[in-house]
Amino acid sequence: MLTRTDLRGRVPSTATLRATLPRAEMDVEHVLHRVRPVIEDIRDRGVDAVLDYTDKFDGVRPERVRVPAAEVNRALDELDPAVRAALEESIARARRVHADQQRTDSTTQVVPGGTVTERWVPVERVGLYAPGGLAVYPSSVVMNVVPAQTAGVESLVVCSPPQAEFGGLPHPTILAAAQLLGVEEVWAVGGAQAVALLAYGGRDTDDGELLPADMVTGPGNVYVTAAKRHLRSLIGIDSEAGPTEIAVLADGTADAVHVAADLISQAEHDTLAASVLVTTSPELADAVDAELERQVGRTKHVERIRTALTGQQSGCILVSDIDDGVRVVNAYAAEHLEIQTADADAVAARVRNAGAIFVGPHAPVSLGDYCAGSNHVLPTGGCARHSSGLSVQSFLRGIHVISYTEQALREVADQVVALADAEDLPAHGQAVTARF
Ligand code: NAD
């Protein structure tokens, strides 16, 4: 089922690998020209425009954008107890991991009388997008809200698309997750409309104020991504999340049943999702292919998964040895990377580029999607080469606070003047000498 590329004995350069490895193409530029007028219309006409586009793209027109508190409470009251318990476990584990990411201010005494303090200050108001098109993602509410709350963000609003079958409210599990997390504000809006409304704010149909956000985070489809790209100077964004990806680096010790199940689990997200197997073992590749054929037919979303696995973004790459396998996965920089090899810890330690690494036979990506405690909003499309997943740090700004005494300034005045003159900016130097 997976298209096979044989790189045994001839792994090309990293640059060639990056250009040729299977990868989903999400043509954000292509939809930008359609998203831009939507954003401008929402800037000009506010909620009226939001509701018009929601009607068009979501097939429902909610009575208002802000979900009434009673509906959010009701969603939690009516939540299946097993799902509630699972969400509570997911939240507790995520809180434990993210608490350890908290930053503390640091003060450096540069010279006697001269200090620089780095003060970590949370973003004031954040909009968190929880997708709700093909699937609903209460887990994404957890993964966005927990680091923002841990960072100390005071004002949070969760946005998720309204669902026709729930009378124009977001999916009840999204509402229940928000309530469990203590988020009081939820908006029924999805796609580019959500990002635009978060950026500009507006007045709801009941005249309630929808305050703009300073930052918007969370994964979404190509329209969400295009809107984030277009508005990114007005608002901060986390990253442009593309279709999800899993790469599995495996040798002959891996269990083909598990590897196939894990490749399928990510293909289930999206027809553009990428599932890539990198292996030293042609026997394992054959066995995984046979398992994929066997397991895909038994899944609920057969067509979506089959399209993703047979798409140009998915495939199997044969390599001579684990060294070459590590080169390939480092060039690929997958959002999720599983290591299913002998001595998996040592192999994982050699990986430089990945959004998250799942080590050994008992750490499938699904664990990280929900309940490992790690964050599942991760860099896609090779961005793991330069970016990290969502964390407490994503919601903090490090402000430098500079404090110098007269004597400390006097001691360095000549150097400031020399550098200012070298840059032909003499007024900079005069701003120092004017004090003496
Ligand atoms: P979504 O909420 O991102 O998009 C649904 C919205 O798209 C709708 O509300 C609608 O307004 C808008 N829309 C639909 N068709 C449109 C059109 N023709 N023109 C303009 N707007 C339109 O939900 P989705 O579509 O299911 O996408 C979710 C994505 O998020 C998937 O690709 C999934 O893989 C990804 N995801 C990523 C992560 C991660 O951590 N990277 C986590 C969860 C989900």
Coordinates of C-alpha atoms and ligand atoms in Angstrom, one line a residue:
M1 CA 0.0 0.0 0.0
L2 CA 2.9 2.4 0.8
T3 CA 4.9 3.5 -2.2
R4 CA 8.4 2.2 -1.6
T5 CA 11.7 4.1 -2.1
D6 CA 14.9 2.1 -1.9
L7 CA 17.8 4.2 -0.5
R8 CA 19.9 1.2 0.5
G9 CA 23.6 2.0 -0.1
R10 CA 22.9 5.5 -1.5
V11 CA 21.3 7.9 0.9
P12 CA 21.5 11.3 -0.9
S13 CA 22.5 14.6 0.7
T14 CA 20.3 16.2 3.4
A15 CA 19.3 18.9 0.9
T16 CA 18.2 16.3 -1.7
L17 CA 16.4 14.2 0.9
R18 CA 14.5 17.3 2.0
A19 CA 13.4 18.0 -1.5
T20 CA 12.5 14.4 -2.4
L21 CA 11.0 12.8 0.8
P22 CA 7.3 12.3 0.7
R23 CA 5.5 15.4 2.1
A24 CA 2.0 16.8 2.1
E25 CA 1.6 20.0 0.1
M26 CA -0.8 22.4 1.7
D27 CA -1.1 25.3 -0.8
V28 CA -1.8 28.1 1.7
E29 CA -1.0 30.8 -0.9
H30 CA -3.6 29.3 -3.2
V31 CA -6.4 29.8 -0.7
L32 CA -5.1 33.2 0.6
H33 CA -6.8 35.1 -2.2
R34 CA -10.2 33.6 -1.1
V35 CA -9.5 34.1 2.6
R36 CA -8.4 37.7 2.3
P37 CA -11.8 39.2 1.3
V38 CA -13.5 37.1 4.0
I39 CA -11.1 38.7 6.6
E40 CA -11.6 42.2 5.3
D41 CA -15.4 41.8 5.3
I42 CA -15.3 40.6 8.9
R43 CA -13.0 43.6 9.8
D44 CA -15.6 45.9 8.2
R45 CA -18.9 44.3 9.0
G46 CA -18.1 42.3 12.2
V47 CA -20.4 39.6 13.4
D48 CA -22.9 40.0 10.6
A49 CA -20.2 39.0 8.2
V50 CA -19.1 36.2 10.5
L51 CA -22.6 34.7 10.5
D52 CA -23.0 35.0 6.8
Y53 CA -19.8 33.0 6.2
T54 CA -20.7 30.6 8.9
D55 CA -24.0 29.9 7.2
K56 CA -22.1 29.4 3.9
F57 CA -19.2 27.2 5.1
D58 CA -20.6 25.5 8.2
G59 CA -24.2 25.2 7.0
V60 CA -25.6 26.7 10.1
R61 CA -26.3 30.2 11.5
P62 CA -25.8 30.4 15.3
E63 CA -28.1 32.8 17.2
R64 CA -25.0 34.4 18.7
V65 CA -21.2 33.9 18.6
R66 CA -20.6 33.6 22.4
V67 CA -22.0 30.4 23.7
P68 CA -24.3 31.0 26.7
A69 CA -22.8 29.8 30.0
A70 CA -25.8 27.6 30.6
E71 CA -25.0 25.6 27.4
V72 CA -21.4 25.1 28.5
N73 CA -22.5 23.9 31.9
R74 CA -25.1 21.6 30.3
A75 CA -22.5 20.0 28.0
L76 CA -20.4 19.0 31.0
D77 CA -23.4 17.8 33.0
E78 CA -24.3 15.6 30.0
L79 CA -20.8 14.4 29.2
D80 CA -20.3 10.6 29.2
P81 CA -18.6 9.8 32.5
A82 CA -15.9 7.8 30.8
V83 CA -15.0 10.7 28.5
R84 CA -15.1 13.0 31.5
A85 CA -12.7 10.8 33.4
A86 CA -10.4 10.5 30.4
L87 CA -10.4 14.3 29.9
E88 CA -9.6 14.8 33.6
E89 CA -6.7 12.4 33.4
S90 CA -5.4 14.1 30.2
I91 CA -5.7 17.5 31.8
A92 CA -4.0 16.4 35.0
R93 CA -1.0 14.8 33.1
A94 CA -0.6 17.9 30.9
R95 CA -0.7 20.2 33.9
R96 CA 2.0 18.1 35.6
V97 CA 4.4 18.4 32.5
H98 CA 3.6 22.0 31.7
A99 CA 4.1 23.1 35.3
D100 CA 7.7 22.1 35.0
Q101 CA 8.1 24.4 31.9
Q102 CA 7.4 27.6 34.0
R103 CA 10.1 30.2 33.5
T104 CA 11.6 32.2 36.4
D105 CA 12.9 35.8 36.0
S106 CA 16.7 36.1 36.0
T107 CA 18.8 39.1 36.9
T108 CA 22.4 39.5 35.6
Q109 CA 24.7 41.9 37.3
V110 CA 26.7 43.0 34.2
V111 CA 28.9 45.4 36.2
P112 CA 28.6 46.8 39.7
G113 CA 25.5 49.1 39.5
G114 CA 24.4 47.8 36.1
T115 CA 21.9 45.0 35.9
V116 CA 19.7 43.3 33.2
T117 CA 16.7 41.4 34.3
E118 CA 14.7 39.1 32.0
R119 CA 11.1 39.3 33.2
W120 CA 8.7 36.7 31.8
V121 CA 5.3 38.2 31.2
P122 CA 2.3 36.3 29.8
V123 CA 0.4 37.4 26.8
E124 CA -2.8 39.2 28.1
R125 CA -5.5 37.7 25.9
V126 CA -5.3 34.5 23.8
G127 CA -7.7 32.9 21.4
L128 CA -7.4 29.1 21.2
Y129 CA -8.7 27.4 18.1
A130 CA -10.1 23.9 18.5
P131 CA -10.8 22.3 15.0
G132 CA -14.2 20.9 14.4
G133 CA -14.5 20.1 10.7
L134 CA -13.8 16.4 9.8
A135 CA -13.3 15.5 13.5
V136 CA -13.8 17.4 16.7
Y137 CA -10.8 17.8 19.0
P138 CA -11.6 18.3 22.7
S139 CA -8.0 17.1 23.2
S140 CA -6.8 20.3 21.3
V141 CA -8.7 22.4 23.8
V142 CA -6.6 20.7 26.6
M143 CA -3.4 21.1 24.7
N144 CA -3.9 24.8 24.0
V145 CA -5.5 25.8 27.3
V146 CA -3.2 24.1 29.7
P147 CA 0.1 25.8 28.7
A148 CA -1.7 29.2 28.3
Q149 CA -3.1 28.9 31.9
T150 CA 0.2 27.7 33.3
A151 CA 1.9 30.6 31.7
G152 CA -0.5 32.9 33.5
V153 CA -2.6 34.2 30.5
E154 CA -5.5 36.0 32.2
S155 CA -8.0 36.1 29.4
L156 CA -8.8 33.0 27.3
V157 CA -11.4 32.4 24.6
V158 CA -11.9 29.0 22.9
C159 CA -13.2 29.1 19.4
S160 CA -14.6 26.0 17.6
P161 CA -16.9 25.7 14.6
P162 CA -20.7 25.6 15.2
Q163 CA -22.2 22.2 14.4
A164 CA -25.6 22.1 12.6
E165 CA -26.6 18.9 14.5
F166 CA -26.1 20.7 17.8
G167 CA -28.2 23.7 16.9
G168 CA -25.2 25.9 16.0
L169 CA -23.2 25.3 19.1
P170 CA -19.7 23.8 19.0
H171 CA -19.5 20.1 19.6
P172 CA -20.7 19.4 23.2
T173 CA -17.4 17.6 24.1
I174 CA -15.5 20.8 23.2
L175 CA -17.8 22.8 25.5
A176 CA -17.4 20.3 28.2
A177 CA -13.6 20.3 27.9
A178 CA -13.6 24.1 28.1
Q179 CA -15.7 24.0 31.3
L180 CA -13.5 21.3 32.8
L181 CA -10.5 23.5 32.2
G182 CA -12.2 26.6 33.7
V183 CA -12.5 28.6 30.5
E184 CA -15.5 30.8 30.7
E185 CA -15.6 32.2 27.2
V186 CA -16.4 30.0 24.2
W187 CA -17.2 31.3 20.7
A188 CA -19.1 29.3 18.1
V189 CA -17.0 30.2 15.1
G190 CA -14.6 28.2 12.9
G191 CA -12.2 28.5 9.9
A192 CA -10.8 31.8 8.8
Q193 CA -13.8 33.6 10.3
A194 CA -12.6 32.6 13.8
V195 CA -9.1 34.0 13.3
A196 CA -10.5 37.2 11.8
L197 CA -12.9 37.7 14.6
L198 CA -10.2 37.0 17.2
A199 CA -8.0 39.6 15.5
Y200 CA -10.5 42.4 15.2
G201 CA -13.1 41.7 17.8
G202 CA -16.7 42.7 17.4
R203 CA -20.2 43.1 18.8
D204 CA -22.3 39.9 19.3
T205 CA -25.9 39.7 18.2
D206 CA -27.0 40.5 21.8
D207 CA -24.6 43.5 21.8
G208 CA -22.1 41.7 24.0
E209 CA -18.5 42.7 23.4
L210 CA -16.3 40.1 21.7
L211 CA -12.9 41.4 22.7
P212 CA -10.0 41.0 20.2
A213 CA -7.1 38.7 21.2
D214 CA -3.4 39.4 21.2
M215 CA -2.5 35.9 20.1
V216 CA -4.2 33.0 18.3
T217 CA -3.0 29.4 18.7
G218 CA -4.2 26.0 17.7
P219 CA -4.2 23.7 14.7
G220 CA -6.7 24.0 11.9
N221 CA -7.3 23.3 8.2
V222 CA -5.8 25.3 5.3
Y223 CA -8.3 28.2 5.8
V224 CA -7.4 28.6 9.4
T225 CA -3.7 28.5 8.4
A226 CA -4.2 31.1 5.6
A227 CA -5.9 33.5 8.0
K228 CA -3.2 33.1 10.6
R229 CA -0.6 33.8 7.9
H230 CA -2.4 36.9 6.7
L231 CA -3.1 38.3 10.2
R232 CA 0.2 37.4 11.8
S233 CA 1.5 41.0 12.3
L234 CA -1.8 42.1 13.9
I235 CA -1.9 39.0 16.2
G236 CA 0.8 36.7 17.4
I237 CA 0.4 33.1 16.2
D238 CA 2.0 29.8 17.4
S239 CA 2.8 28.3 14.0
E240 CA 1.1 27.4 10.8
A241 CA 0.0 23.8 11.6
G242 CA -0.2 21.8 8.4
P243 CA -1.6 18.3 7.9
T244 CA -0.4 15.8 10.6
E245 CA 2.6 13.6 10.0
I246 CA 4.0 10.4 11.5
A247 CA 7.3 8.9 10.7
V248 CA 8.3 5.5 12.2
L249 CA 12.0 4.5 12.2
A250 CA 12.0 0.7 12.7
D251 CA 14.2 -2.3 12.3
G252 CA 13.5 -6.0 12.2
T253 CA 12.7 -6.1 15.9
A254 CA 9.6 -3.9 15.4
D255 CA 6.1 -5.5 15.5
A256 CA 4.5 -5.0 12.1
V257 CA 1.0 -5.1 13.7
H258 CA 1.9 -2.1 15.9
V259 CA 3.7 -0.2 13.2
A260 CA 0.7 -0.5 10.8
A261 CA -1.7 0.5 13.5
D262 CA 0.3 3.6 14.3
L263 CA 0.6 4.6 10.6
I264 CA -3.1 4.2 10.3
S265 CA -3.9 6.2 13.4
Q266 CA -2.4 9.4 12.0
A267 CA -3.8 8.8 8.5
E268 CA -7.2 8.9 10.2
H269 CA -6.9 12.7 10.7
D270 CA -7.0 13.8 7.1
T271 CA -6.6 12.7 3.5
L272 CA -3.5 14.9 3.4
A273 CA -2.0 13.3 6.5
A274 CA 1.4 11.7 6.0
S275 CA 2.4 8.3 7.2
V276 CA 6.1 7.4 6.5
L277 CA 7.9 4.2 7.5
V278 CA 11.7 4.3 7.4
T279 CA 13.2 0.8 7.9
T280 CA 16.3 -1.2 7.6
S281 CA 14.2 -4.4 7.1
P282 CA 12.5 -5.3 3.8
E283 CA 10.8 -8.1 5.6
L284 CA 9.2 -5.6 8.1
A285 CA 8.2 -3.4 5.1
D286 CA 6.4 -6.3 3.5
A287 CA 4.8 -7.3 6.8
V288 CA 3.6 -3.7 7.5
D289 CA 2.1 -3.5 4.0
A290 CA 0.2 -6.7 4.6
E291 CA -1.0 -5.5 7.9
L292 CA -2.1 -2.2 6.5
E293 CA -4.2 -4.0 3.9
R294 CA -5.7 -6.1 6.7
Q295 CA -6.3 -3.3 9.3
V296 CA -7.4 -0.5 7.0
G297 CA -10.6 -2.4 6.0
R298 CA -11.6 -2.7 9.6
T299 CA -11.3 1.0 10.4
K300 CA -14.2 3.4 10.5
H301 CA -12.8 6.0 8.1
V302 CA -11.6 3.6 5.5
E303 CA -11.7 5.9 2.5
R304 CA -9.9 8.8 4.3
I305 CA -7.2 6.5 5.6
R306 CA -6.7 4.8 2.3
T307 CA -6.4 8.1 0.5
A308 CA -3.8 9.4 3.0
L309 CA -1.7 6.2 2.9
T310 CA -1.6 6.0 -0.9
G311 CA -1.1 9.7 -1.3
Q312 CA 2.3 11.1 -2.4
Q313 CA 2.9 12.3 1.1
S314 CA 3.1 8.8 2.5
G315 CA 5.5 6.0 1.8
C316 CA 8.1 3.5 2.9
I317 CA 11.8 4.2 2.7
L318 CA 14.3 1.4 2.8
V319 CA 17.8 2.2 4.3
S320 CA 20.9 0.0 4.8
D321 CA 21.3 0.6 8.5
I322 CA 20.1 2.7 11.4
D323 CA 22.7 5.4 10.8
D324 CA 21.2 6.1 7.4
G325 CA 17.7 5.8 9.0
V326 CA 18.7 8.5 11.5
R327 CA 19.9 10.7 8.6
V328 CA 16.6 10.3 6.8
V329 CA 14.4 11.1 9.8
N330 CA 16.6 14.1 10.7
A331 CA 16.2 15.4 7.1
Y332 CA 12.4 14.7 7.2
A333 CA 11.9 16.5 10.6
A334 CA 8.5 14.8 11.3
E335 CA 5.9 16.2 13.5
H336 CA 5.7 12.8 15.3
L337 CA 8.6 10.4 15.2
E338 CA 8.4 6.9 16.6
I339 CA 11.6 4.9 17.2
Q340 CA 10.8 1.2 17.1
T341 CA 14.3 -0.3 17.0
A342 CA 16.7 -2.3 19.2
D343 CA 18.2 0.1 21.8
A344 CA 15.5 2.7 21.0
D345 CA 16.7 5.2 23.7
A346 CA 20.2 5.4 22.1
V347 CA 18.7 5.9 18.6
A348 CA 16.3 8.5 19.9
A349 CA 19.2 10.4 21.5
R350 CA 20.7 10.9 18.0
V351 CA 17.5 12.5 16.5
R352 CA 18.0 16.3 16.1
N353 CA 14.8 17.2 14.2
A354 CA 11.3 16.1 15.3
G355 CA 8.3 17.7 16.9
A356 CA 8.0 14.9 19.4
I357 CA 9.8 11.6 19.7
F358 CA 8.0 8.4 20.9
V359 CA 10.5 5.9 22.1
G360 CA 10.2 2.1 22.1
P361 CA 7.3 -0.3 21.7
H362 CA 5.0 1.2 24.3
A363 CA 4.8 4.9 23.3
P364 CA 2.5 5.1 20.3
V365 CA 1.7 8.6 18.9
S366 CA -2.0 8.2 20.1
L367 CA -0.7 8.2 23.7
G368 CA 0.9 11.7 23.0
D369 CA -2.3 12.8 21.2
Y370 CA -4.3 12.4 24.4
C371 CA -2.7 11.3 27.7
A372 CA 1.1 11.3 27.7
G373 CA 1.3 14.7 29.4
S374 CA 3.2 16.1 26.4
N375 CA 1.7 18.7 24.1
H376 CA 0.2 17.6 20.8
V377 CA 0.3 20.9 18.9
L378 CA 3.5 20.3 17.1
P379 CA 5.5 21.7 14.1
T380 CA 4.6 20.1 10.8
G381 CA 5.9 20.3 7.2
G382 CA 9.6 20.2 8.2
C383 CA 9.3 23.1 10.6
A384 CA 10.6 20.9 13.4
R385 CA 14.0 21.9 12.0
H386 CA 13.6 25.3 13.6
S387 CA 10.5 25.3 15.8
S388 CA 9.0 23.5 18.8
G389 CA 5.5 22.5 19.8
L390 CA 3.2 24.5 21.9
S391 CA 4.5 25.0 25.5
V392 CA 4.3 27.5 28.4
Q393 CA 7.1 29.4 26.6
S394 CA 4.8 30.0 23.6
F395 CA 2.6 32.3 25.8
L396 CA 5.4 34.2 27.5
R397 CA 7.4 37.3 26.5
G398 CA 10.8 37.9 27.9
I399 CA 11.1 41.6 28.7
H400 CA 14.6 42.9 29.4
V401 CA 14.6 45.4 32.2
I402 CA 17.8 47.5 32.2
S403 CA 18.9 49.4 35.3
Y404 CA 22.3 51.3 35.5
T405 CA 23.6 53.8 38.1
E406 CA 25.2 57.1 37.0
Q407 CA 28.7 55.6 37.8
A408 CA 28.0 52.4 35.8
L409 CA 26.8 54.5 32.8
R410 CA 29.8 56.8 33.0
E411 CA 32.2 53.8 32.9
V412 CA 30.9 52.6 29.6
A413 CA 30.1 56.0 28.0
D414 CA 33.2 56.1 25.8
Q415 CA 32.3 52.7 24.3
V416 CA 28.7 53.8 23.5
V417 CA 30.0 56.9 21.8
A418 CA 32.6 55.0 19.8
L419 CA 30.0 52.5 18.5
A420 CA 27.5 55.2 17.8
D421 CA 30.0 57.1 15.8
A422 CA 31.0 53.9 13.9
E423 CA 27.4 53.5 12.9
D424 CA 27.2 57.3 12.0
L425 CA 24.5 57.8 14.6
P426 CA 26.2 60.5 16.7
A427 CA 23.0 61.6 18.5
H428 CA 23.0 58.2 20.1
G429 CA 26.4 59.0 21.7
Q430 CA 25.2 62.5 22.7
A431 CA 22.3 61.0 24.6
V432 CA 24.9 59.5 26.9
T433 CA 27.4 62.4 27.1
A434 CA 24.5 64.9 27.7
R435 CA 24.2 63.3 31.2
F436 CA 27.8 64.2 32.2
Ligands
NAD1 P1 -11.2 23.1 11.1 O1 -12.0 23.5 12.3 O2 -9.8 23.5 11.0 O3 -11.9 23.7 9.8 C1 -13.3 23.7 9.7 C2 -13.8 25.1 9.2 O4 -13.2 25.4 7.9 C3 -15.2 25.3 9.1 O5 -15.7 25.9 10.3 C4 -15.4 26.2 8.0 O6 -15.8 27.5 8.4 C5 -14.1 26.3 7.2 N1 -14.3 25.8 5.8 C6 -14.6 24.6 5.4 N2 -14.7 24.6 4.1 C7 -14.4 25.9 3.6 C8 -14.3 26.5 2.4 N3 -14.6 25.9 1.2 N4 -14.0 27.8 2.3 C9 -13.7 28.5 3.5 N5 -13.8 27.9 4.7 C10 -14.1 26.7 4.8 O7 -11.4 21.5 10.9 P2 -10.8 20.4 9.9 O8 -11.2 20.8 8.5 O9 -11.2 19.1 10.4 O10 -9.2 20.5 10.0 C11 -8.5 20.3 11.1 C12 -7.1 20.1 10.8 O11 -6.3 20.2 12.0 C13 -6.7 18.7 10.2 O12 -5.9 18.9 9.1 C14 -6.0 18.0 11.3 O13 -5.0 17.1 10.9 C15 -5.3 19.2 12.0 N6 -5.0 18.9 13.4 C16 -3.7 19.1 13.7 C17 -3.2 19.0 15.0 C18 -1.8 19.3 15.3 O14 -1.4 19.3 16.4 N7 -1.0 19.6 14.3 C19 -4.1 18.6 16.0 C20 -5.5 18.4 15.6 C21 -5.9 18.6 14.3

